[in-house]
Coordinates of C-alpha atoms and ligand atoms in Angstrom, one line a residue:
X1 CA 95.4 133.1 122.2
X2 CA 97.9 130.6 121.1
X3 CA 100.6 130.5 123.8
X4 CA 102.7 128.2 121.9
X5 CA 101.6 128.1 118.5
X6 CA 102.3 131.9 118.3
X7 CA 105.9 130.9 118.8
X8 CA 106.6 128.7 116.5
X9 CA 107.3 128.7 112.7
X10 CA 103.6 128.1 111.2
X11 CA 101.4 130.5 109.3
X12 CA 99.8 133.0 112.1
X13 CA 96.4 134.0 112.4
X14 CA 96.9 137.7 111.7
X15 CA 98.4 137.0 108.6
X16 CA 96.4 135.2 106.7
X17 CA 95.3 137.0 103.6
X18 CA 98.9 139.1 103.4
X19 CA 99.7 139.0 99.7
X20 CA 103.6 140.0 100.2
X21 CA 104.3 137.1 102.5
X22 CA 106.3 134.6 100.0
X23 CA 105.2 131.4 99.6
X24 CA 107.7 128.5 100.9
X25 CA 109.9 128.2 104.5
X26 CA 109.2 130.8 107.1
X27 CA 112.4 129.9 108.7
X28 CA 115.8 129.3 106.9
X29 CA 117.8 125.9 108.3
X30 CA 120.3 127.1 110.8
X31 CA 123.8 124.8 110.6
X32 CA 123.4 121.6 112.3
X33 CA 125.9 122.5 115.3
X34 CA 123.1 125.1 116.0
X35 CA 120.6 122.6 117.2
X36 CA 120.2 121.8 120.7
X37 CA 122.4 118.6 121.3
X38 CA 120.4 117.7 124.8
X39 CA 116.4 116.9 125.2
X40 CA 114.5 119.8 126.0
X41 CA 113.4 119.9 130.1
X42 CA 110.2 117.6 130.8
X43 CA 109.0 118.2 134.8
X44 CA 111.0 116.3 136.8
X45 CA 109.0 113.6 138.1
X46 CA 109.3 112.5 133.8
X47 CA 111.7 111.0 132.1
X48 CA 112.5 110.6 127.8
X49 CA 112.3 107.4 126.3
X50 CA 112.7 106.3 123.1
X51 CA 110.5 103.8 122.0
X52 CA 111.4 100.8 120.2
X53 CA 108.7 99.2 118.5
X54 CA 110.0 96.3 117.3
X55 CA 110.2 95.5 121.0
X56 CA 106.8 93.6 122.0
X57 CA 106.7 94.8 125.3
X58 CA 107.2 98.8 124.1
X59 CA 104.6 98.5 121.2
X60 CA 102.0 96.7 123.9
X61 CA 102.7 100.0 126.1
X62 CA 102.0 102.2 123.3
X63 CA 99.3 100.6 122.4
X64 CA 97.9 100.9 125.6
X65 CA 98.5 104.4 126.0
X66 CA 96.7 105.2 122.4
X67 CA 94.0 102.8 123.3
X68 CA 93.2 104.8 126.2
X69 CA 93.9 107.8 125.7
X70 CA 93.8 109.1 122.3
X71 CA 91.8 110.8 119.8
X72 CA 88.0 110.4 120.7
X73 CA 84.8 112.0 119.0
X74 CA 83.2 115.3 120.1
X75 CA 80.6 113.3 122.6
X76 CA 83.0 111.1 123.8
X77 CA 81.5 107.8 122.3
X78 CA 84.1 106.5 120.3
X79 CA 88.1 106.3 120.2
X80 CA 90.4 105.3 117.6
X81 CA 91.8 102.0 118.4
X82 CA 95.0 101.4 116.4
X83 CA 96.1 97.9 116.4
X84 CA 99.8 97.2 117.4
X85 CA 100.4 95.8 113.8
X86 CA 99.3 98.9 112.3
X87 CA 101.3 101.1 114.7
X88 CA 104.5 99.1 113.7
X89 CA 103.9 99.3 110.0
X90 CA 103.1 103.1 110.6
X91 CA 105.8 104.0 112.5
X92 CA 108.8 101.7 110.2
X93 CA 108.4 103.3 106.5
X94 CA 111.8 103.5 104.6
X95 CA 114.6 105.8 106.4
X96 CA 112.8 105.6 109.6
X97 CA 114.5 107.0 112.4
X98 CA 113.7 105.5 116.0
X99 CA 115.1 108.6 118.0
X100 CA 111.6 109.7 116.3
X101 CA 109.4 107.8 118.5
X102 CA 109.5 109.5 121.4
X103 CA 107.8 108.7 124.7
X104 CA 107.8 109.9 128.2
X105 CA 107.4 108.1 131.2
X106 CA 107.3 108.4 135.0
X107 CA 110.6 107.9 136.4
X108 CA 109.8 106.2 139.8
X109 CA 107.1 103.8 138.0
X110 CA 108.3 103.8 134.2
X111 CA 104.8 104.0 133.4
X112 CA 104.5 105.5 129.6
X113 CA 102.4 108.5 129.9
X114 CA 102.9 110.7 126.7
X115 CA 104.0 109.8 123.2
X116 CA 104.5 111.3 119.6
X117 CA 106.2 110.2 116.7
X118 CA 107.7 111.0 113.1
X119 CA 108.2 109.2 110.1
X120 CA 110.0 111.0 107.2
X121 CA 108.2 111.5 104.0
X122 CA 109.3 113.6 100.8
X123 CA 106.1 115.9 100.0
X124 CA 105.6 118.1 97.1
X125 CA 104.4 121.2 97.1
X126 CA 103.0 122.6 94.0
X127 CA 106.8 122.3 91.9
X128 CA 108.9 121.7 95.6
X129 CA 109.6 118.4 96.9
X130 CA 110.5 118.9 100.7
X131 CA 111.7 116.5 103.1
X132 CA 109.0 116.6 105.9
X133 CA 108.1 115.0 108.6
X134 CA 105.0 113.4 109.4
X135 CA 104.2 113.8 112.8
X136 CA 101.2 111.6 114.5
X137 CA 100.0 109.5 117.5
X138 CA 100.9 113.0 119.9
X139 CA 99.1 111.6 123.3
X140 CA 99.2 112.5 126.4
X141 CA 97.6 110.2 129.2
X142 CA 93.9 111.9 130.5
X143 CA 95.7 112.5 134.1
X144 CA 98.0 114.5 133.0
X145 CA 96.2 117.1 130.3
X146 CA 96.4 120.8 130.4
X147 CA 99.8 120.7 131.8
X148 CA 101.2 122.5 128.7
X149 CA 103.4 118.5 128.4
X150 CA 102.2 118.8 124.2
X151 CA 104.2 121.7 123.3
X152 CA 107.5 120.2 124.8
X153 CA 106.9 117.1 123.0
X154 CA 106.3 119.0 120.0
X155 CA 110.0 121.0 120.7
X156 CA 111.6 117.7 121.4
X157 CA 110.5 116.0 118.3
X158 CA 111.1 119.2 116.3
X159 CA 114.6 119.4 117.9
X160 CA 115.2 115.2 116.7
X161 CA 113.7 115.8 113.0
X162 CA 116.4 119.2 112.5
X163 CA 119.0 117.0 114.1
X164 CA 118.9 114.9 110.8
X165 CA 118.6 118.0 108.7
X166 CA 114.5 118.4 108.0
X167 CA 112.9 121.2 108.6
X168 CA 109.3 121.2 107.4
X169 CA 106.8 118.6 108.7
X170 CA 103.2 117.6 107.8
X171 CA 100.6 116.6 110.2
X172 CA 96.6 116.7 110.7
X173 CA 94.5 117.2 113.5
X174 CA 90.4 117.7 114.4
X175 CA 91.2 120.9 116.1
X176 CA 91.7 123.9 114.7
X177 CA 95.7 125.5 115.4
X178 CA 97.4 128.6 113.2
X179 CA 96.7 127.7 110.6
X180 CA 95.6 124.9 108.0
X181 CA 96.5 124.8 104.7
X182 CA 93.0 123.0 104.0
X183 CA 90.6 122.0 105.9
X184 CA 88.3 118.4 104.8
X185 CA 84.8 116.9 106.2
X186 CA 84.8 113.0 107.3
X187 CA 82.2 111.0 104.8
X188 CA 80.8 108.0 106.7
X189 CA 79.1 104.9 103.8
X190 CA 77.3 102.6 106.6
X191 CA 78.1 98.7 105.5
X192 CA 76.5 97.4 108.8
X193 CA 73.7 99.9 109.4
X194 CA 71.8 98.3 112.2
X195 CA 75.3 97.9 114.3
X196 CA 76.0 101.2 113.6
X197 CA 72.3 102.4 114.9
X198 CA 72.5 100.4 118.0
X199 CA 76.2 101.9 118.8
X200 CA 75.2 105.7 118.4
X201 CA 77.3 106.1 115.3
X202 CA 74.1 107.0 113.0
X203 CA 70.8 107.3 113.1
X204 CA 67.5 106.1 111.8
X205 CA 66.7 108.5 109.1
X206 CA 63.1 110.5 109.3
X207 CA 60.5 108.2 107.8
X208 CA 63.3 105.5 107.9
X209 CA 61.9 101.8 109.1
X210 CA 65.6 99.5 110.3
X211 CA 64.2 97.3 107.2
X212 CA 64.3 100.2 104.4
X213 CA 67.3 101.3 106.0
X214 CA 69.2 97.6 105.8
X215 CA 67.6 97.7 102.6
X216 CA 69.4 101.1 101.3
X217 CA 72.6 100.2 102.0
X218 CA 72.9 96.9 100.8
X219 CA 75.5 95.8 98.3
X220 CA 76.4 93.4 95.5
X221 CA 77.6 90.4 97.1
X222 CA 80.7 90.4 94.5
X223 CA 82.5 92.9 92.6
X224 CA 82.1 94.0 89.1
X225 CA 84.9 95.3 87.7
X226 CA 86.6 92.9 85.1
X227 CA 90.2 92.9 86.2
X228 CA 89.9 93.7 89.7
X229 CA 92.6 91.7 92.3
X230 CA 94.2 92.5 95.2
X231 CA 97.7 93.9 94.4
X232 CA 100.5 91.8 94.4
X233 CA 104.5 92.7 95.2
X234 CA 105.3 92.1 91.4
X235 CA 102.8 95.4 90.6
X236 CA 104.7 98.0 92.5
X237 CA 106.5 99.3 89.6
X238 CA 103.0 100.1 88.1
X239 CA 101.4 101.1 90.6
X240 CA 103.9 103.6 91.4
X241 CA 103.9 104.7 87.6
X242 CA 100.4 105.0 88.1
X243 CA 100.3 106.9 91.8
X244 CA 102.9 109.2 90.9
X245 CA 101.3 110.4 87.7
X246 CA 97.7 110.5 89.2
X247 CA 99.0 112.7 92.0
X248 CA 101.0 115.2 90.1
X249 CA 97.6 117.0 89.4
X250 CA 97.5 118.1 93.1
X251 CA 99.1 121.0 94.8
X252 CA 100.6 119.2 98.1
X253 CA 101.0 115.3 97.6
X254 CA 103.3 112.7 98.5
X255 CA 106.6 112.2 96.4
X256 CA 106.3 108.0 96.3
X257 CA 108.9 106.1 95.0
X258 CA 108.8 102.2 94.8
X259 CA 109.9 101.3 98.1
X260 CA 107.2 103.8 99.4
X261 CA 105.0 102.0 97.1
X262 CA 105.7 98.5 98.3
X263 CA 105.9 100.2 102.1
X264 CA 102.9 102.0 101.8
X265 CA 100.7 100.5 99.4
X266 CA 101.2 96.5 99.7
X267 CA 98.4 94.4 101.3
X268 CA 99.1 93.6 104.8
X269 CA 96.8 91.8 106.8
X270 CA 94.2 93.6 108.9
X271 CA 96.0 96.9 108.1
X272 CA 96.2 98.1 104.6
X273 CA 94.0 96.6 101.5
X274 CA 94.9 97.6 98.2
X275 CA 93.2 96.7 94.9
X276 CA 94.1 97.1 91.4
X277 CA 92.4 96.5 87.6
X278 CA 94.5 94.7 85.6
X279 CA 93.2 94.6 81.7
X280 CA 92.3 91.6 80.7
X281 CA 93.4 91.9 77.3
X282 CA 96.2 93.7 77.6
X283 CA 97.0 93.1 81.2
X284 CA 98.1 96.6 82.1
X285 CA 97.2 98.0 85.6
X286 CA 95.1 101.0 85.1
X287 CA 93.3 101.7 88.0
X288 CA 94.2 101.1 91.8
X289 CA 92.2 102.0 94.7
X290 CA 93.2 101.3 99.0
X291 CA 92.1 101.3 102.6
X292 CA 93.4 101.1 105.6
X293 CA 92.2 99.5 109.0
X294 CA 91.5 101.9 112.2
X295 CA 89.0 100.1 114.4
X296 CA 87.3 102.5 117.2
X297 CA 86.6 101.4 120.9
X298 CA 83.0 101.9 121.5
X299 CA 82.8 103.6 124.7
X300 CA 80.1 102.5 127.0
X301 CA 78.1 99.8 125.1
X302 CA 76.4 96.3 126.2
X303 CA 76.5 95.0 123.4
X304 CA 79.4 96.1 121.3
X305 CA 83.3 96.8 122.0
X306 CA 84.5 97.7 118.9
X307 CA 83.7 99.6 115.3
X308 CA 85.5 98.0 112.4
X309 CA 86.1 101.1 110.4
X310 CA 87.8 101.8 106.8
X311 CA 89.6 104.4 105.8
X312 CA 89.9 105.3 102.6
X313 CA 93.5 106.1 101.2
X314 CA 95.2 106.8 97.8
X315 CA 92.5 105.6 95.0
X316 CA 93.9 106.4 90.7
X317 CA 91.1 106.0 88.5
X318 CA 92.3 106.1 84.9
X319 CA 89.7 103.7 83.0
X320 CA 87.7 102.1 85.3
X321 CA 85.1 105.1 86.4
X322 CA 85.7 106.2 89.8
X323 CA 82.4 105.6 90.9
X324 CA 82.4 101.8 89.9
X325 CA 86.1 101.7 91.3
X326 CA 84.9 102.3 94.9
X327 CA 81.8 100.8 94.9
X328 CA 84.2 97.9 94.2
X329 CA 86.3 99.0 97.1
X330 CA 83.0 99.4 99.4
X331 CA 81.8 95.4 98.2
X332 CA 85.1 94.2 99.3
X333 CA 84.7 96.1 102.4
X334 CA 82.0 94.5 103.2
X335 CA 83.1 91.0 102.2
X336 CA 85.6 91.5 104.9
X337 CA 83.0 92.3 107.3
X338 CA 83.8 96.2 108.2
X339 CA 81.4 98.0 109.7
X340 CA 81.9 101.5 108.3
X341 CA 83.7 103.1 105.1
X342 CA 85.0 106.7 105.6
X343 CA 86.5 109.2 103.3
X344 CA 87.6 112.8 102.9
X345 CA 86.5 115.1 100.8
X346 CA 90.3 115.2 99.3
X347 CA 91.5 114.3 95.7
X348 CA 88.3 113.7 93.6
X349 CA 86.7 111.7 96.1
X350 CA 84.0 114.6 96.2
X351 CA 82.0 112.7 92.8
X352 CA 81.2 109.6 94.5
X353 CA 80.5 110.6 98.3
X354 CA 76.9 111.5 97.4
X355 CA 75.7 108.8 94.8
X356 CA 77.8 106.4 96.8
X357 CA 75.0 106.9 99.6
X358 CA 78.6 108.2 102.2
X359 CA 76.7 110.8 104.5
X360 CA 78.9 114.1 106.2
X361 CA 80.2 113.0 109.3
X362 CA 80.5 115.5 112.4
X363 CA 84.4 115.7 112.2
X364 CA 86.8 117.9 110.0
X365 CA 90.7 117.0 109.8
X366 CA 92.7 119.8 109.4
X367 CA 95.8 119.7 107.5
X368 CA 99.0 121.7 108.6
X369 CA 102.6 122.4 107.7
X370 CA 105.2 123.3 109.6
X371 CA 107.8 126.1 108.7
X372 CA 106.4 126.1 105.4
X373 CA 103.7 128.9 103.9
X374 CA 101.1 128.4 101.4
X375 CA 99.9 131.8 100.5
X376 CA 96.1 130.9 100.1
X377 CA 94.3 128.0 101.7
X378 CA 93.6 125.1 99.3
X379 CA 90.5 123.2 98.4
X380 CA 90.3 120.0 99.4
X381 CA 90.2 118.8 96.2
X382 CA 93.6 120.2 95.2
X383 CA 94.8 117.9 98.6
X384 CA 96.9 114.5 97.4
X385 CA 97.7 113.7 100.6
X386 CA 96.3 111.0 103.4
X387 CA 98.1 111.0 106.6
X388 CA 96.9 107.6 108.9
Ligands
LIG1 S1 96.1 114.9 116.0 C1 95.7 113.9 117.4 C2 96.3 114.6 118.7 N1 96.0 113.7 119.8 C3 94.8 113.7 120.5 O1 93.9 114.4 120.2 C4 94.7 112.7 121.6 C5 93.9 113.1 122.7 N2 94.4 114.3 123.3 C6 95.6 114.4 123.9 O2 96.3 113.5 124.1 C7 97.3 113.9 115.1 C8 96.0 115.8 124.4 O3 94.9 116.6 124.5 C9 97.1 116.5 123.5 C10 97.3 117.9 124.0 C11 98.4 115.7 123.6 C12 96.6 116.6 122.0 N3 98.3 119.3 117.7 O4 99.8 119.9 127.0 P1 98.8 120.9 126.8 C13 98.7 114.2 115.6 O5 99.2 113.5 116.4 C14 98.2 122.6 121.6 C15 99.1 120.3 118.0 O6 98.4 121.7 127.9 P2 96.9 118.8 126.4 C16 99.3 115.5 115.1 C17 97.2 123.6 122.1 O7 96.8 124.4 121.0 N4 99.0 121.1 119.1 O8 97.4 120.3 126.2 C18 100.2 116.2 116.1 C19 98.1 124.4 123.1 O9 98.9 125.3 122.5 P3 98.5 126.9 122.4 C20 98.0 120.8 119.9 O10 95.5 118.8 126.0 C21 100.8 117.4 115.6 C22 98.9 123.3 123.7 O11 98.9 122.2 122.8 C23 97.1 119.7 119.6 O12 97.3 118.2 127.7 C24 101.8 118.1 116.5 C25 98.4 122.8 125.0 O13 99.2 121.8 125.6 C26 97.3 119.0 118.5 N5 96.5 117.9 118.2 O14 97.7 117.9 125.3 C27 102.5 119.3 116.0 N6 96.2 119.7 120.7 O15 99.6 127.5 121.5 C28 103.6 118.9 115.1 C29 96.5 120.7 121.5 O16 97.1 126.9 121.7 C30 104.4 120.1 114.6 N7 97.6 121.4 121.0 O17 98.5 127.4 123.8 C31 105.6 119.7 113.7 C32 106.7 119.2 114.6 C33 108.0 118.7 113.7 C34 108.6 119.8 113.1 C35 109.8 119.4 112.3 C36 110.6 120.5 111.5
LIG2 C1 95.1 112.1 112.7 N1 95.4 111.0 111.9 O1 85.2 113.1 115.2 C2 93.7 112.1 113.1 N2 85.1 111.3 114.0 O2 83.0 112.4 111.2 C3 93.4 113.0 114.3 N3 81.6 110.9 113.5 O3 83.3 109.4 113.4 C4 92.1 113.8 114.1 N4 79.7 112.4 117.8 O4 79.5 111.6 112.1 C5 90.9 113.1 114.0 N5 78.4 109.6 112.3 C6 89.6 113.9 114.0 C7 88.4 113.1 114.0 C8 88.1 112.5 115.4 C9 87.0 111.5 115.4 C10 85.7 112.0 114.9 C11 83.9 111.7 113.3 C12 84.2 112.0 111.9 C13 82.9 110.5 113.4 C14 80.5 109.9 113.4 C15 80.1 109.4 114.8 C16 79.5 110.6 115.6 C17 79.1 110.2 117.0 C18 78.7 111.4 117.8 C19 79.4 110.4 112.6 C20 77.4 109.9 111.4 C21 77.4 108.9 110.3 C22 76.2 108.9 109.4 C23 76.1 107.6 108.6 C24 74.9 107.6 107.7 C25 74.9 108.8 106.8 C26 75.0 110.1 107.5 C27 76.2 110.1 108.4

């Protein structure tokens, strides 16, 4: 059924449920001088490139590619839209490695027609911190689909990652491959509900007027939490106190240190928001919450182009309430003019989806590892992690 998949290091189908099959790598490393020193074959109109993108010109191509041809809804009515400042900031975390952004393109044209990248990340799971990879933005132009291209991209990046001594990776996706370690629901809280009507996103509820439903979602127009400021460079060190003792609690989350924190976590404009509660008494930061930007092309609209959507990402309640904390999160949202607020049902975001008035979306992400078994699917509550 799985051509590929069935060939590769990753928890298989037929054995899920297996009690004696350890838990941890399915493969051991093999010694560096092992791994194949040359790119794997592509057809031979194509050529590798690696893409550079600090490089205007390369990150404009990539963008274009992704803006065109990647990750759309089930109907077709939407695509993710990933701005060019996002992709850099994605794609240049601490210890990046270029080699890792890997494109292909025709040779007689140089047209980029395929792309995938990885970033290295160090991920726990349940006492073991692995160095991964995170592997994302895999794309391969419409023209060229159901070539079996994806699984030599996958090899080639695979091959680059062992070549500096990692061998596990992370990575989502909305389809279902052998086999996920969890698998978590998109929540959708409409800010702008009458856009979001018009585009095809949602629809009017039964016995729903547009006026009752404007009415329904509507929001404080500030937010209440004493305290609550956008984080600053000088809170890193607690926030990554914070972060790395609110995610210990989960069986596979992030290992962040404080240049991940300041990477990862620090405001940057149009692509990551991050808000914290400092006390006002005794200034300490106790609670933190974040999203990130990921506008969606509308596809085939008069009157609209594009969805301003947030994304929820790592949220630490400690004293504020959780509930009050993203409320906060979903008034500052809306400040900022965002049309949507999505979430997964991951960490403990499952107590404020419903009262929050966030309605089950018709996508599921699915969560994998690579050469690395977990013996029993987890909930997606015991999930720390939020890949972009
Ligand atoms: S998920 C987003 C993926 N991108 C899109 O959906 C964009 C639109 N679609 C496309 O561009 C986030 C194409 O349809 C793609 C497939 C390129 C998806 N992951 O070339 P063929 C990520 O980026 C398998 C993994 O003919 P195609 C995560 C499929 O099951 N495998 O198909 C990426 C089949 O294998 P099988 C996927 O439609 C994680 C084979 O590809 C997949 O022209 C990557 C067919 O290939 C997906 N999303 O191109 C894995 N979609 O065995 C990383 C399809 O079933 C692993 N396939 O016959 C770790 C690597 C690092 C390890 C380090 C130690
Ligand atoms: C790797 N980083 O399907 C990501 N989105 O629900 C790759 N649906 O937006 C994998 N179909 O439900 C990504 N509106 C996998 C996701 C791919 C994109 C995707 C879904 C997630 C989505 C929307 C629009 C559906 C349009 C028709 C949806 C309902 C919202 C409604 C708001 C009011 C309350 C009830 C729910």
């Amino acid at each position: 059924r799985h051509r590929f998949w069935e060939t590769q290091p990753v928890g298989q189908f037929k054995d899920l449920g297996d009690a004696s099959l350890p838990e941890g790598p399915i493969e051991a490393p093999t010694p560096l001088s092992d791994v194949k020193p040359e790119p794997y074959n592509l057809p031979s109109q194509y050529e590798w490139t690696t893409c550079d993108m600090d490089d205007d010109q390369t990150c404009g191509e990539v963008y274009s590619l992704l803006t065109n041809n990647y990750v759309e809804d089930d109907e077709n009515m939407f695509r993710f839209n990933y701005s060019k400042e996002f992709l850099r900031w994605a794609l240049h975390p601490p210890g990046y490695y270029k080699a890792w952004h890997i494109g292909v393109r025709v040779k007689a044209s140089k047209k980029l027609v395929a792309f995938i990248t990885g970033v290295p990340a160090r991920i726990r799971v349940r006492d073991a911190i692995i160095r991964m990879a995170e592997i994302n933005f895999l794309c391969v132009h419409k023209k060229l689909r159901s070539k079996r291209l994806a699984p030599v991209m996958i090899k080639e990046v695979t091959r680059r990652v062992h070549l500096e001594n990692i061998w596990q990776a992370a990575y989502t996706a909305g389809v279902i491959l052998p086999t996920p370690i969890t698998t978590c629901r998109y929540w959708h809280r409409s800010l702008n509900p009458k856009k979001l009507i018009d585009v095809g996103f949602s629809r009017l509820g039964a016995r729903m007027t547009m006026s009752r439903t404007i009415r329904l979602y509507k929001l404080p127009e500030s937010t209440v939490t004493p305290g609550f400021r956008k984080m600053e460079l000088r809170d890193v060190p607690a926030v990554t106190r914070l972060l790395r003792q609110y995610l210990s609690q989960f069986v596979v989350a992030p290992d962040f240190d404080e240049s991940d924190v300041e990477h990862w976590l620090l405001p940057l404009e149009n692509v990551m928001d991050s808000y914290l509660v400092e006390s006002p008494e005794t200034h300490e930061i106790t609670d933190f919450c974040s999203f990130y930007t990921l506008p969606s092309s509308i596809l085939n609209n008069q009157n609209y182009t594009v969805l301003k959507a947030a994304y929820s990402y790592y949220t630490v309640s400690m004293k504020t309430p959780l509930l009050q904390l993203m409320n906060d999160a979903l008034i500052v949202a809306k400040q900022k003019d965002y049309d949507v607020f999505n979430a997964l049902d991951v960490m403990y975001n499952e107590s404020f989806l419903k009262e929050l008035k966030f309605g089950p979306g018709d996508g599921q992400l699915h969560y994998y590892l690579y050469n690395y078994r977990i013996r029993n699917a987890l909930k997606p509550s015991e999930l720390g992690l939020v890949l972009l």
